[in-house]
PDB file of C-alpha atoms and ligand atoms in Angstrom:
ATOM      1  CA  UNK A 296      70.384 234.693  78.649  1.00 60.00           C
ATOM      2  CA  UNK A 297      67.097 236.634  79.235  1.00 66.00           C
ATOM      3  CA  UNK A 298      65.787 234.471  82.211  1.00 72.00           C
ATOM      4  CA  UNK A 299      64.362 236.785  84.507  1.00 70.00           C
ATOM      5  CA  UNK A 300      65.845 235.745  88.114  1.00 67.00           C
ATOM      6  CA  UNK A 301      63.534 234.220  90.700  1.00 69.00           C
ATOM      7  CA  UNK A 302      61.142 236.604  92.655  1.00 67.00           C
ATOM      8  CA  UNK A 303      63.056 236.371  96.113  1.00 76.00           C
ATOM      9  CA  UNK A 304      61.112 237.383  99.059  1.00 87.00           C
ATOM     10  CA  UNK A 305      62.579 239.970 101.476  1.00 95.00           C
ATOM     11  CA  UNK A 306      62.255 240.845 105.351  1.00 96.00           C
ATOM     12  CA  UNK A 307      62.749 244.247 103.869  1.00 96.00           C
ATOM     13  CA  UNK A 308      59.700 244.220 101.576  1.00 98.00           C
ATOM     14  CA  UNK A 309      57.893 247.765 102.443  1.00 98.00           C
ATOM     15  CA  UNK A 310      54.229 248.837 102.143  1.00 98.00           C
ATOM     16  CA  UNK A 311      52.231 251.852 102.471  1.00 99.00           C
ATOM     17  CA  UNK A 312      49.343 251.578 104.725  1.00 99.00           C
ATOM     18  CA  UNK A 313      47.021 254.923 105.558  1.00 99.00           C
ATOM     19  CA  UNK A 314      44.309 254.601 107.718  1.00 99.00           C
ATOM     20  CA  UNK A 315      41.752 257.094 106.016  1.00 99.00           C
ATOM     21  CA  UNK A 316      39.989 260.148 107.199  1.00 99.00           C
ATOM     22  CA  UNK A 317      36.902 257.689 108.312  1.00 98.00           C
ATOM     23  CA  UNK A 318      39.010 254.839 110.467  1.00 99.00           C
ATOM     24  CA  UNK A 319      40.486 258.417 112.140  1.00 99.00           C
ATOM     25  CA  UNK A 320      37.360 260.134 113.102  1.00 98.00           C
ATOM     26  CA  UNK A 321      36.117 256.661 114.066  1.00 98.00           C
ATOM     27  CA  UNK A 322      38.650 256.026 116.840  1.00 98.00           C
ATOM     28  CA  UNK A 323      40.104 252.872 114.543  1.00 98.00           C
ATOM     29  CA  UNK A 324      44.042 254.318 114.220  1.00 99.00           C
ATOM     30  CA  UNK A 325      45.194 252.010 117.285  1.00 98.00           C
ATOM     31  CA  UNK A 326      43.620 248.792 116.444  1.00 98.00           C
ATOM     32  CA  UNK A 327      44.625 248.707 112.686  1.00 98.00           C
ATOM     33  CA  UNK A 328      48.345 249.801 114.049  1.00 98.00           C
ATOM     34  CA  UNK A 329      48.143 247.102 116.677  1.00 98.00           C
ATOM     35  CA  UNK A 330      47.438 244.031 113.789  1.00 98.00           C
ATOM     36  CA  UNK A 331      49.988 244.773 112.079  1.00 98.00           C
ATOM     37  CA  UNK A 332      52.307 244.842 115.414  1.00 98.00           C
ATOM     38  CA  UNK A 333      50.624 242.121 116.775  1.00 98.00           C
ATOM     39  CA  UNK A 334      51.397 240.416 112.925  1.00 98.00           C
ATOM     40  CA  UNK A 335      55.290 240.863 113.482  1.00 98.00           C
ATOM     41  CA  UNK A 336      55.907 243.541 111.268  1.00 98.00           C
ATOM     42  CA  UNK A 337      57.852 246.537 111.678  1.00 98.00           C
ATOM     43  CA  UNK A 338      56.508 249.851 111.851  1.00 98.00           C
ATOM     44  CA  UNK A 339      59.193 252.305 110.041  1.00 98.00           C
ATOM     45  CA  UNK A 340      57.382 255.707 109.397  1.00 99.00           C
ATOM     46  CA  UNK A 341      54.213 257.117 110.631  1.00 98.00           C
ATOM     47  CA  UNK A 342      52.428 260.559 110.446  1.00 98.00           C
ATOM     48  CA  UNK A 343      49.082 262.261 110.634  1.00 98.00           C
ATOM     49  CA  UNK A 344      48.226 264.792 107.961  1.00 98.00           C
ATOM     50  CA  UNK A 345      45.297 266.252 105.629  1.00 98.00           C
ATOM     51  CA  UNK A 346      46.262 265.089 102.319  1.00 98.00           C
ATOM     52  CA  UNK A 347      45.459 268.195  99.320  1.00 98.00           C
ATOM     53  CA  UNK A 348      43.492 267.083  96.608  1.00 98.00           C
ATOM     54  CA  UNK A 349      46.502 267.681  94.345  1.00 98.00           C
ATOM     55  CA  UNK A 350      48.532 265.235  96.621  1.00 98.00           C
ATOM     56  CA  UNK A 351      45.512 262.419  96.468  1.00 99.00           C
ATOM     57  CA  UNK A 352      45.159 263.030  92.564  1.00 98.00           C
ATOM     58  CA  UNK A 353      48.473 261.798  92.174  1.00 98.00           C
ATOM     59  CA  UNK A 354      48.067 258.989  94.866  1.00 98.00           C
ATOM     60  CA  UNK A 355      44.962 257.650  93.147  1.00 98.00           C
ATOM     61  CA  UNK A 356      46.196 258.379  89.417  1.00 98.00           C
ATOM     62  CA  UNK A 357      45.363 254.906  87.936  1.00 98.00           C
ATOM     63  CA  UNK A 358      41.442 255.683  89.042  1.00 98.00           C
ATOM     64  CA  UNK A 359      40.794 259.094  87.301  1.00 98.00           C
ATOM     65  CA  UNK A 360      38.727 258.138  84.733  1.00 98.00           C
ATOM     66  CA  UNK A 361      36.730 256.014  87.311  1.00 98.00           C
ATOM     67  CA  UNK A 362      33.231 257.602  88.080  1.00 98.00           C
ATOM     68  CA  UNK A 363      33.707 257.638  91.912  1.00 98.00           C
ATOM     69  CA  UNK A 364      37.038 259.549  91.765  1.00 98.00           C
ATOM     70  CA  UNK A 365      36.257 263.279  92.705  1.00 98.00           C
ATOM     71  CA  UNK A 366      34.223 261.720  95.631  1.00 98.00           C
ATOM     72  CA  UNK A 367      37.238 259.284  96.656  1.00 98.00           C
ATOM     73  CA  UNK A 368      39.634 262.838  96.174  1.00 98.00           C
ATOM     74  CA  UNK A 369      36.893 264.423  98.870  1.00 98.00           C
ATOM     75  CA  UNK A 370      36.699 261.701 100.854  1.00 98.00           C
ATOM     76  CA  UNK A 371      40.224 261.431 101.219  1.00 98.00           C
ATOM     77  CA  UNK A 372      40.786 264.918 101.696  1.00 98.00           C
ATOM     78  CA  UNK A 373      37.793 265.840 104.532  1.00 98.00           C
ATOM     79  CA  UNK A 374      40.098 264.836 107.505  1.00 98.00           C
ATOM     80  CA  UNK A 375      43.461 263.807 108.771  1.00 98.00           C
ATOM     81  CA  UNK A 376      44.955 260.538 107.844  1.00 98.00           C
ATOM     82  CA  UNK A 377      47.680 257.631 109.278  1.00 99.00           C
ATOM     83  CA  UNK A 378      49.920 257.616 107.028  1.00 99.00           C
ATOM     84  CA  UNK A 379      52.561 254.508 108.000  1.00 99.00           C
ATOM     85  CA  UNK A 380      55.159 251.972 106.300  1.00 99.00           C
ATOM     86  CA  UNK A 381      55.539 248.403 107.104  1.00 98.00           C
ATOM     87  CA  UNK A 382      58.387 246.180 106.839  1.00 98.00           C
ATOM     88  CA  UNK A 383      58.592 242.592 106.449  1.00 98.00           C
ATOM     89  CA  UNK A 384      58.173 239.360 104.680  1.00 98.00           C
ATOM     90  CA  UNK A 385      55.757 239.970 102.156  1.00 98.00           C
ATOM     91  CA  UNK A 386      54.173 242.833 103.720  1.00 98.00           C
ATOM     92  CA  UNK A 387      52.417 244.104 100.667  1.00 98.00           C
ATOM     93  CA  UNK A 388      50.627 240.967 100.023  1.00 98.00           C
ATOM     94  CA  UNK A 389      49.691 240.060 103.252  1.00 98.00           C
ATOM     95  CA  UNK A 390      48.819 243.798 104.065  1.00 98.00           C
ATOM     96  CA  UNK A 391      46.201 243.351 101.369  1.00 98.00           C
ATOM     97  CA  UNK A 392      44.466 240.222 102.931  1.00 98.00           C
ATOM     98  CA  UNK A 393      44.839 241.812 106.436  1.00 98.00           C
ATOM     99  CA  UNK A 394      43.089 244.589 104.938  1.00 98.00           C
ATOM    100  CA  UNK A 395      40.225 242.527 103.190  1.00 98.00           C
ATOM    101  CA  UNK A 396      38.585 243.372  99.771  1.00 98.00           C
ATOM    102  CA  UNK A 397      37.579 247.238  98.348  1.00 98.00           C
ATOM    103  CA  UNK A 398      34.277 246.238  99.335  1.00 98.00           C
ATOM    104  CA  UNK A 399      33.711 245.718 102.854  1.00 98.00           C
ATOM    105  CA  UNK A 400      30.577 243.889 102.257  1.00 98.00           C
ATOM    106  CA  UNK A 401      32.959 241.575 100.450  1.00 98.00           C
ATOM    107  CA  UNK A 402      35.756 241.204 102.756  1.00 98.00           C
ATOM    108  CA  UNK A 403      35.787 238.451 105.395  1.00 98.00           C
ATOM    109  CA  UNK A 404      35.209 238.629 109.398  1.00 98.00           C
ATOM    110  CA  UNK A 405      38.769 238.460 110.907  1.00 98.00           C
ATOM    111  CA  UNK A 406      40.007 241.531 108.046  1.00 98.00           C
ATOM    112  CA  UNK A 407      39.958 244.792 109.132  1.00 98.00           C
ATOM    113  CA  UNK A 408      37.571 246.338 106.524  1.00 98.00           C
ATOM    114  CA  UNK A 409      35.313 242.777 107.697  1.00 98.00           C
ATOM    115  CA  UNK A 410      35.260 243.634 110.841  1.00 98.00           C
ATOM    116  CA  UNK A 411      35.150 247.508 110.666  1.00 98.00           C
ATOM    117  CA  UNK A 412      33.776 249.071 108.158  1.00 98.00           C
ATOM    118  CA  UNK A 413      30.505 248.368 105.755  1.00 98.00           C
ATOM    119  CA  UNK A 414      30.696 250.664 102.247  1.00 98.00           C
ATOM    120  CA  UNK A 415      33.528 250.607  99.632  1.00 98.00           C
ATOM    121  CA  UNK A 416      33.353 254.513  99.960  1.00 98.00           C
ATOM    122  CA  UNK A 417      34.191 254.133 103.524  1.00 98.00           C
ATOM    123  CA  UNK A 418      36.454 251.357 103.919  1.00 98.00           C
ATOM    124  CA  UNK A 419      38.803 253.165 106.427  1.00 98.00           C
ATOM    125  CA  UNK A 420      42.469 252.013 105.243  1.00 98.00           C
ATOM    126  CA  UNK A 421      44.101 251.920 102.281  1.00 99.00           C
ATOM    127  CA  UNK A 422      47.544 249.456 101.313  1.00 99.00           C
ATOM    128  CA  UNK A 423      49.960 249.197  98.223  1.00 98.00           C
ATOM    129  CA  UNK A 424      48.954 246.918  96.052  1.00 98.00           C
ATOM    130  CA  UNK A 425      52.215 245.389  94.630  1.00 98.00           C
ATOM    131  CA  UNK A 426      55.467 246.145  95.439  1.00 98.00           C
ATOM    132  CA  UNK A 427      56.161 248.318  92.496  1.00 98.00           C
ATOM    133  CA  UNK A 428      52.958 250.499  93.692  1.00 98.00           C
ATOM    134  CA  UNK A 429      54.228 250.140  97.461  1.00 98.00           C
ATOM    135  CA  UNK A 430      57.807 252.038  96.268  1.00 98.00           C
ATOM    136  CA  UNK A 431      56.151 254.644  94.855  1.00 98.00           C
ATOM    137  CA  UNK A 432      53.513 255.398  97.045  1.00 99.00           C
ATOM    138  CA  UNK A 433      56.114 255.595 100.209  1.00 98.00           C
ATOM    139  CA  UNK A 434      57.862 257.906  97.963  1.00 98.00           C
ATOM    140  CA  UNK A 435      55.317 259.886  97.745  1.00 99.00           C
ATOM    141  CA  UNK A 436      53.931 260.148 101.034  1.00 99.00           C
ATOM    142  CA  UNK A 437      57.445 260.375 102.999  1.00 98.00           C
ATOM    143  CA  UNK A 438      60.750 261.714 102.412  1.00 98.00           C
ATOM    144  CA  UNK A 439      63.844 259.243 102.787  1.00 97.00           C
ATOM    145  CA  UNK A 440      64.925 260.896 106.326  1.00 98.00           C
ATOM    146  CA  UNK A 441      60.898 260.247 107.380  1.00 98.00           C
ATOM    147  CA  UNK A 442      62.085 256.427 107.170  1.00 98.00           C
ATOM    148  CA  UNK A 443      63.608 254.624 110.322  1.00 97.00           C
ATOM    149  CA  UNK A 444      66.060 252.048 109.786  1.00 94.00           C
ATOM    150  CA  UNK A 445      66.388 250.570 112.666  1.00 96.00           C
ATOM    151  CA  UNK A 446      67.561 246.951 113.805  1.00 94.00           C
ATOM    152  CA  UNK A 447      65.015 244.830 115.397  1.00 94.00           C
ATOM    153  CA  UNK A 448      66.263 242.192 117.301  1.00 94.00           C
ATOM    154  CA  UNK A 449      63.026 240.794 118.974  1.00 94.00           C
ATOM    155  CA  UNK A 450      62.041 240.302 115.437  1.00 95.00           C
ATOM    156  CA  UNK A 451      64.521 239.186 114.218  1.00 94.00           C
ATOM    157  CA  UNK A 452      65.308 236.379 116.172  1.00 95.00           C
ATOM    158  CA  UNK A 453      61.673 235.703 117.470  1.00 97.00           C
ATOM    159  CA  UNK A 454      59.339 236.813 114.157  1.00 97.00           C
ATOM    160  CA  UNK A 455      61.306 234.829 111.855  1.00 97.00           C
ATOM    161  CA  UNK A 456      63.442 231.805 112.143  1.00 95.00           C
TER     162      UNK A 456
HETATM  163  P1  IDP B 108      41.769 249.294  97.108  1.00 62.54           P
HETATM  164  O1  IDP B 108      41.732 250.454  98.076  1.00 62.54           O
HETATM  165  O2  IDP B 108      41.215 248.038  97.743  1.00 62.54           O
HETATM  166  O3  IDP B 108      43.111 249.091  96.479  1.00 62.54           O
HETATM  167  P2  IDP B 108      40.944 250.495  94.570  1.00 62.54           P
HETATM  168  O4  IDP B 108      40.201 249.807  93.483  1.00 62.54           O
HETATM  169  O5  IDP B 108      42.381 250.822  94.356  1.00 62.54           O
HETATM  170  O6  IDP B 108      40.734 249.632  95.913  1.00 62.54           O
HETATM  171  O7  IDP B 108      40.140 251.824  94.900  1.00 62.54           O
HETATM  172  C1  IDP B 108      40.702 252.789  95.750  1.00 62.54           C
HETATM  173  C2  IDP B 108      39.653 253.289  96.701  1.00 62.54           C
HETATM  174  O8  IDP B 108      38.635 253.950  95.945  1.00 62.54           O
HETATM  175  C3  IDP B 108      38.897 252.220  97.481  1.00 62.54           C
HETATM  176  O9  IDP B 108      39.590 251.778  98.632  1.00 62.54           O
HETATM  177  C4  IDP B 108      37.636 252.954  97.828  1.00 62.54           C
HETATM  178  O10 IDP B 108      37.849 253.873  98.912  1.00 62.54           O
HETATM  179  C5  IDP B 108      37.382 253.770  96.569  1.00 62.54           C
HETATM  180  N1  IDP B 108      36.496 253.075  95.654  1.00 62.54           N
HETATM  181  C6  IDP B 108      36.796 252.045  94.823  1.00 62.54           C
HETATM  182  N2  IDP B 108      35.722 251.636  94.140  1.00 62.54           N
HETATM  183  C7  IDP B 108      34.705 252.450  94.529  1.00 62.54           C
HETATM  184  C8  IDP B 108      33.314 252.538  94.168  1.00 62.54           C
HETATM  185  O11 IDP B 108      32.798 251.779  93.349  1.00 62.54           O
HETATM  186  N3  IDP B 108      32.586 253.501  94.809  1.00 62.54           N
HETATM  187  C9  IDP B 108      33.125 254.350  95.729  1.00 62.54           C
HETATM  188  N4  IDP B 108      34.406 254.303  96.075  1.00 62.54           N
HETATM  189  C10 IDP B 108      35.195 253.368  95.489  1.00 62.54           C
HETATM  190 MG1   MG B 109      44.176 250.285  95.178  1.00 62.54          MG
END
């Protein structure tokens, strides 16, 4: 029949997580990289680069329309960026709540955008925000042979039981 199958979570899930030109210039690259280590997850691509606007347009395509889009585009584009991919069980949704809410003023102590950051304009990181957004996002910020995939076995036998 049509029953979809159960959603089955995977220690493979992947998620796109930049630190933006802001968290950068502000020092911030190490301690967002070191919660998500510290978290358990896996670290499988990194790089530092200034984004074009073109590149950003089609990053941030659901939000054209929005009023604060050519100011996100030049925000995003004014400096370098961390551009990384996570791996592990339900890494895109927890990304999210390590991240905390758009609006900093909105996101709780203990997040990094609580604990970092004050504006929505200037919330330092970005993350996926499903896992259909996650697989294209990482294909659009890294090739496939940008991607390490590599065995863990610290994590594997000491992240997860
Ligand atoms: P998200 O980054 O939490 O997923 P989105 O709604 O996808 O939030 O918006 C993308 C980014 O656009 C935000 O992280 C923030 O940098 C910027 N942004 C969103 N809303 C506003 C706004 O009202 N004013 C200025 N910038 C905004
Ligand atoms: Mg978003």
């Amino acid at each position: 029949d049509s029953c979809p199958e159960p959603v089955k979570m995977s220690v493979n899930e992947r998620t796109f997580i930049a630190v933006k030109p802001d968290g950068v210039h502000r020092g911030l690259v190490g301690k967002i990289i070191a919660r998500f280590e510290e978290r358990g997850y896996k670290l499988v691509a990194l790089k530092q680069l200034t984004a074009s606007k073109g590149h950003l347009e089609v990053h941030y395509q659901d939000l054209k329309e929005k009023p604060f889009f050519p100011g996100l585009i030049d925000y995003m584009a004014s400096g370098p960026i961390v551009a990384m991919v996570w791996q592990g069980l339900d890494v895109v949704k927890q990304g999210r709540v390590m991240l905390g809410a758009t609006n900093p003023l909105a996101s709780a102590p203990g997040t990094i955008r609580g604990d970092f950051a004050i504006q929505t304009g200037r919330n330092i990181c970005h993350g996926s925000d499903s896992v259909d957004s996650a697989n294209r996002e990482i294909a659009h910020w890294f090739k496939p042979d940008e991607i390490n995939d590599y065995a863990s076995p610290f994590i594997n036998s000491w992240v997860y039981e």
